[in-house]
Amino acid sequence: MTGSFDQRVWAVVARIPAGRLATYGQVAELMGAWGQARQVGWALRRLPLPSPIPWHRVVNAQGRISMSQAREGSDWMQCELLRAEGIPVDGEGRLPLARHRWQGEASAPVHLEQP
DNA sequence: TAGGTGACGGACC
DNA sequence: CGGTCCGCCACCT
């Protein structure tokens, strides 16, 4: 294989532009591991911090930061990093996912039509 | 070895 | 909205 699961996850996450968001499931899809969102979470958990990989741009499909005591504060750090990129996060970890959703680079060029 | 637990997601109620 | 269930699969008892 050309790299471990972890490395493939990180490679995808590394492509997420600043100010944009992706979901765990989305990352799994982009790396051809459909339905393995959970494993993507594990891979990010194994990411040594601090890291140049923009791990904070990955949130869950409910548009919230996955909070967990097991993260030992990295969840709150994620909150800070996102706000620093201009993405508002409320006290419950909710954020405007729809507006900041990263489209990957798979979106076919669309020809705009006249209204 | 079996069973419980998650940085998940989608269906249902 | 929120809560439960189930499928998913790597980790950890």
PDB file of C-alpha atoms (C1' of nucleotides) in Angstrom:
ATOM      1  CA  MET A   1       0.000   0.000   0.000  1.00  0.00           C
ATOM      2  CA  THR A   2       1.111   3.518  -0.659  1.00  0.00           C
ATOM      3  CA  GLY A   3       0.917   4.611   2.919  1.00  0.00           C
ATOM      4  CA  SER A   4      -0.976   3.700   6.040  1.00  0.00           C
ATOM      5  CA  PHE A   5      -4.596   4.555   6.657  1.00  0.00           C
ATOM      6  CA  ASP A   6      -3.470   7.352   8.944  1.00  0.00           C
ATOM      7  CA  GLN A   7      -1.215   8.878   6.336  1.00  0.00           C
ATOM      8  CA  ARG A   8      -3.967   8.800   3.730  1.00  0.00           C
ATOM      9  CA  VAL A   9      -6.333  10.525   6.147  1.00  0.00           C
ATOM     10  CA  TRP A  10      -3.801  13.222   6.874  1.00  0.00           C
ATOM     11  CA  ALA A  11      -3.116  13.683   3.170  1.00  0.00           C
ATOM     12  CA  VAL A  12      -6.782  14.439   2.542  1.00  0.00           C
ATOM     13  CA  VAL A  13      -7.102  16.721   5.549  1.00  0.00           C
ATOM     14  CA  ALA A  14      -4.019  18.608   4.413  1.00  0.00           C
ATOM     15  CA  ARG A  15      -5.936  19.706   1.295  1.00  0.00           C
ATOM     16  CA  ILE A  16      -8.706  21.471   3.233  1.00  0.00           C
ATOM     17  CA  PRO A  17      -8.288  25.219   2.662  1.00  0.00           C
ATOM     18  CA  ALA A  18      -8.226  27.665   5.569  1.00  0.00           C
ATOM     19  CA  GLY A  19     -11.669  28.836   6.549  1.00  0.00           C
ATOM     20  CA  ARG A  20     -13.351  25.756   5.095  1.00  0.00           C
ATOM     21  CA  LEU A  21     -14.717  22.656   6.848  1.00  0.00           C
ATOM     22  CA  ALA A  22     -15.009  18.969   6.050  1.00  0.00           C
ATOM     23  CA  THR A  23     -16.735  16.153   7.926  1.00  0.00           C
ATOM     24  CA  TYR A  24     -15.198  12.861   9.047  1.00  0.00           C
ATOM     25  CA  GLY A  25     -17.405  11.031   6.583  1.00  0.00           C
ATOM     26  CA  GLN A  26     -16.400  13.362   3.799  1.00  0.00           C
ATOM     27  CA  VAL A  27     -12.713  12.715   4.445  1.00  0.00           C
ATOM     28  CA  ALA A  28     -13.403   8.974   4.436  1.00  0.00           C
ATOM     29  CA  GLU A  29     -15.162   9.284   1.083  1.00  0.00           C
ATOM     30  CA  LEU A  30     -12.377  11.311  -0.487  1.00  0.00           C
ATOM     31  CA  MET A  31      -9.848   8.663   0.441  1.00  0.00           C
ATOM     32  CA  GLY A  32     -12.024   5.854  -0.828  1.00  0.00           C
ATOM     33  CA  ALA A  33     -13.006   4.509   2.562  1.00  0.00           C
ATOM     34  CA  TRP A  34     -16.743   5.043   2.408  1.00  0.00           C
ATOM     35  CA  GLY A  35     -18.486   4.495   5.732  1.00  0.00           C
ATOM     36  CA  GLN A  36     -15.316   4.571   7.785  1.00  0.00           C
ATOM     37  CA  ALA A  37     -15.797   8.005   9.308  1.00  0.00           C
ATOM     38  CA  ARG A  38     -15.097   6.488  12.680  1.00  0.00           C
ATOM     39  CA  GLN A  39     -11.648   5.363  11.632  1.00  0.00           C
ATOM     40  CA  VAL A  40     -10.943   8.867  10.379  1.00  0.00           C
ATOM     41  CA  GLY A  41     -11.651  10.067  13.899  1.00  0.00           C
ATOM     42  CA  TRP A  42      -9.169   7.561  15.258  1.00  0.00           C
ATOM     43  CA  ALA A  43      -6.561   8.626  12.755  1.00  0.00           C
ATOM     44  CA  LEU A  44      -6.896  12.254  13.799  1.00  0.00           C
ATOM     45  CA  ARG A  45      -6.712  11.190  17.417  1.00  0.00           C
ATOM     46  CA  ARG A  46      -3.345   9.607  16.636  1.00  0.00           C
ATOM     47  CA  LEU A  47      -2.072  12.804  15.028  1.00  0.00           C
ATOM     48  CA  PRO A  48       0.783  14.152  17.131  1.00  0.00           C
ATOM     49  CA  LEU A  49       0.102  17.759  18.167  1.00  0.00           C
ATOM     50  CA  PRO A  50       0.990  20.380  17.394  1.00  0.00           C
ATOM     51  CA  SER A  51       0.809  19.539  13.729  1.00  0.00           C
ATOM     52  CA  PRO A  52       0.966  21.396  10.407  1.00  0.00           C
ATOM     53  CA  ILE A  53      -2.025  19.284   9.327  1.00  0.00           C
ATOM     54  CA  PRO A  54      -5.238  21.378   9.647  1.00  0.00           C
ATOM     55  CA  TRP A  55      -6.975  18.695  11.718  1.00  0.00           C
ATOM     56  CA  HIS A  56      -9.246  21.335  13.273  1.00  0.00           C
ATOM     57  CA  ARG A  57     -11.111  21.760   9.979  1.00  0.00           C
ATOM     58  CA  VAL A  58     -12.722  18.349  10.387  1.00  0.00           C
ATOM     59  CA  VAL A  59     -16.032  18.307  12.270  1.00  0.00           C
ATOM     60  CA  ASN A  60     -18.956  15.895  12.476  1.00  0.00           C
ATOM     61  CA  ALA A  61     -21.864  15.804  10.051  1.00  0.00           C
ATOM     62  CA  GLN A  62     -24.134  17.505  12.592  1.00  0.00           C
ATOM     63  CA  GLY A  63     -22.062  20.625  12.169  1.00  0.00           C
ATOM     64  CA  ARG A  64     -20.569  20.433  15.623  1.00  0.00           C
ATOM     65  CA  ILE A  65     -17.159  19.910  17.123  1.00  0.00           C
ATOM     66  CA  SER A  66     -17.000  16.448  18.637  1.00  0.00           C
ATOM     67  CA  MET A  67     -16.427  17.133  22.310  1.00  0.00           C
ATOM     68  CA  SER A  68     -14.833  14.479  24.491  1.00  0.00           C
ATOM     69  CA  GLN A  69     -12.847  14.451  27.689  1.00  0.00           C
ATOM     70  CA  ALA A  70     -10.648  11.827  26.046  1.00  0.00           C
ATOM     71  CA  ARG A  71      -9.373  14.575  23.740  1.00  0.00           C
ATOM     72  CA  GLU A  72      -7.780  16.291  26.702  1.00  0.00           C
ATOM     73  CA  GLY A  73      -8.588  19.762  25.492  1.00  0.00           C
ATOM     74  CA  SER A  74      -7.896  19.365  21.793  1.00  0.00           C
ATOM     75  CA  ASP A  75     -11.609  19.900  21.232  1.00  0.00           C
ATOM     76  CA  TRP A  76     -11.445  23.323  22.800  1.00  0.00           C
ATOM     77  CA  MET A  77      -8.261  24.038  20.894  1.00  0.00           C
ATOM     78  CA  GLN A  78     -10.188  23.181  17.735  1.00  0.00           C
ATOM     79  CA  CYS A  79     -12.747  25.756  18.786  1.00  0.00           C
ATOM     80  CA  GLU A  80     -10.091  28.440  19.093  1.00  0.00           C
ATOM     81  CA  LEU A  81      -8.347  27.591  15.840  1.00  0.00           C
ATOM     82  CA  LEU A  82     -11.595  27.726  13.893  1.00  0.00           C
ATOM     83  CA  ARG A  83     -12.606  31.063  15.363  1.00  0.00           C
ATOM     84  CA  ALA A  84      -9.154  32.321  14.446  1.00  0.00           C
ATOM     85  CA  GLU A  85      -9.976  31.408  10.850  1.00  0.00           C
ATOM     86  CA  GLY A  86     -13.188  33.358  10.987  1.00  0.00           C
ATOM     87  CA  ILE A  87     -15.587  30.512  11.641  1.00  0.00           C
ATOM     88  CA  PRO A  88     -18.009  31.301  14.484  1.00  0.00           C
ATOM     89  CA  VAL A  89     -18.407  28.528  17.036  1.00  0.00           C
ATOM     90  CA  ASP A  90     -21.031  28.792  19.769  1.00  0.00           C
ATOM     91  CA  GLY A  91     -20.707  27.553  23.344  1.00  0.00           C
ATOM     92  CA  GLU A  92     -22.111  24.165  22.352  1.00  0.00           C
ATOM     93  CA  GLY A  93     -19.540  23.643  19.624  1.00  0.00           C
ATOM     94  CA  ARG A  94     -22.052  24.289  16.856  1.00  0.00           C
ATOM     95  CA  LEU A  95     -20.834  26.008  13.723  1.00  0.00           C
ATOM     96  CA  PRO A  96     -22.219  27.025  10.304  1.00  0.00           C
ATOM     97  CA  LEU A  97     -21.088  23.923   8.427  1.00  0.00           C
ATOM     98  CA  ALA A  98     -23.220  24.519   5.344  1.00  0.00           C
ATOM     99  CA  ARG A  99     -21.669  27.908   4.729  1.00  0.00           C
ATOM    100  CA  HIS A 100     -18.080  26.763   5.141  1.00  0.00           C
ATOM    101  CA  ARG A 101     -18.339  23.295   3.641  1.00  0.00           C
ATOM    102  CA  TRP A 102     -15.346  22.370   1.558  1.00  0.00           C
ATOM    103  CA  GLN A 103     -16.433  20.946  -1.758  1.00  0.00           C
ATOM    104  CA  GLY A 104     -13.314  18.883  -2.138  1.00  0.00           C
ATOM    105  CA  GLU A 105     -12.043  19.392  -5.639  1.00  0.00           C
ATOM    106  CA  ALA A 106     -14.361  16.853  -7.142  1.00  0.00           C
ATOM    107  CA  SER A 107     -17.117  19.300  -8.020  1.00  0.00           C
ATOM    108  CA  ALA A 108     -17.452  19.394 -11.786  1.00  0.00           C
ATOM    109  CA  PRO A 109     -17.179  22.885 -13.277  1.00  0.00           C
ATOM    110  CA  VAL A 110     -20.706  24.141 -13.494  1.00  0.00           C
ATOM    111  CA  HIS A 111     -21.921  26.385 -16.254  1.00  0.00           C
ATOM    112  CA  LEU A 112     -24.091  29.049 -14.693  1.00  0.00           C
ATOM    113  CA  GLU A 113     -27.442  29.528 -16.281  1.00  0.00           C
ATOM    114  CA  GLN A 114     -29.315  32.754 -16.772  1.00  0.00           C
ATOM    115  CA  PRO A 115     -32.199  33.156 -14.293  1.00  0.00           C
TER     116      PRO A 115
ATOM    117  C1'  DT B   1     -11.084 -14.603  22.698  1.00  0.00           C
ATOM    118  C1'  DA B   2     -15.155 -11.845  23.655  1.00  0.00           C
ATOM    119  C1'  DG B   3     -17.119  -7.820  24.634  1.00  0.00           C
ATOM    120  C1'  DG B   4     -17.256  -2.792  25.490  1.00  0.00           C
ATOM    121  C1'  DT B   5     -16.002   1.755  23.687  1.00  0.00           C
ATOM    122  C1'  DG B   6     -15.495   5.595  20.470  1.00  0.00           C
ATOM    123  C1'  DA B   7     -12.934  13.002  17.554  1.00  0.00           C
ATOM    124  C1'  DC B   8     -19.012   8.871  13.068  1.00  0.00           C
ATOM    125  C1'  DG B   9     -23.386   8.806  10.321  1.00  0.00           C
ATOM    126  C1'  DG B  10     -27.858   8.006   8.962  1.00  0.00           C
ATOM    127  C1'  DA B  11     -32.517   6.312   9.937  1.00  0.00           C
ATOM    128  C1'  DC B  12     -36.358   6.784  13.141  1.00  0.00           C
ATOM    129  C1'  DC B  13     -39.274   8.381  16.736  1.00  0.00           C
TER     130       DC B  13
ATOM    131  C1'  DC C   1     -35.066  20.086  18.368  1.00  0.00           C
ATOM    132  C1'  DG C   2     -33.374  15.737  21.271  1.00  0.00           C
ATOM    133  C1'  DG C   3     -32.822  10.595  22.176  1.00  0.00           C
ATOM    134  C1'  DT C   4     -32.243   5.688  20.486  1.00  0.00           C
ATOM    135  C1'  DC C   5     -30.695   2.108  17.324  1.00  0.00           C
ATOM    136  C1'  DC C   6     -27.807   0.055  14.240  1.00  0.00           C
ATOM    137  C1'  DG C   7     -23.828  -0.461  10.981  1.00  0.00           C
ATOM    138  C1'  DC C   8     -19.083   0.423  10.908  1.00  0.00           C
ATOM    139  C1'  DC C   9     -14.227  -1.149  12.572  1.00  0.00           C
ATOM    140  C1'  DA C  10      -9.806  -0.182  15.319  1.00  0.00           C
ATOM    141  C1'  DC C  11      -8.582  -0.255  20.272  1.00  0.00           C
ATOM    142  C1'  DC C  12      -8.483  -1.684  24.858  1.00  0.00           C
ATOM    143  C1'  DT C  13      -9.517  -4.476  28.521  1.00  0.00           C
TER     144       DT C  13
END
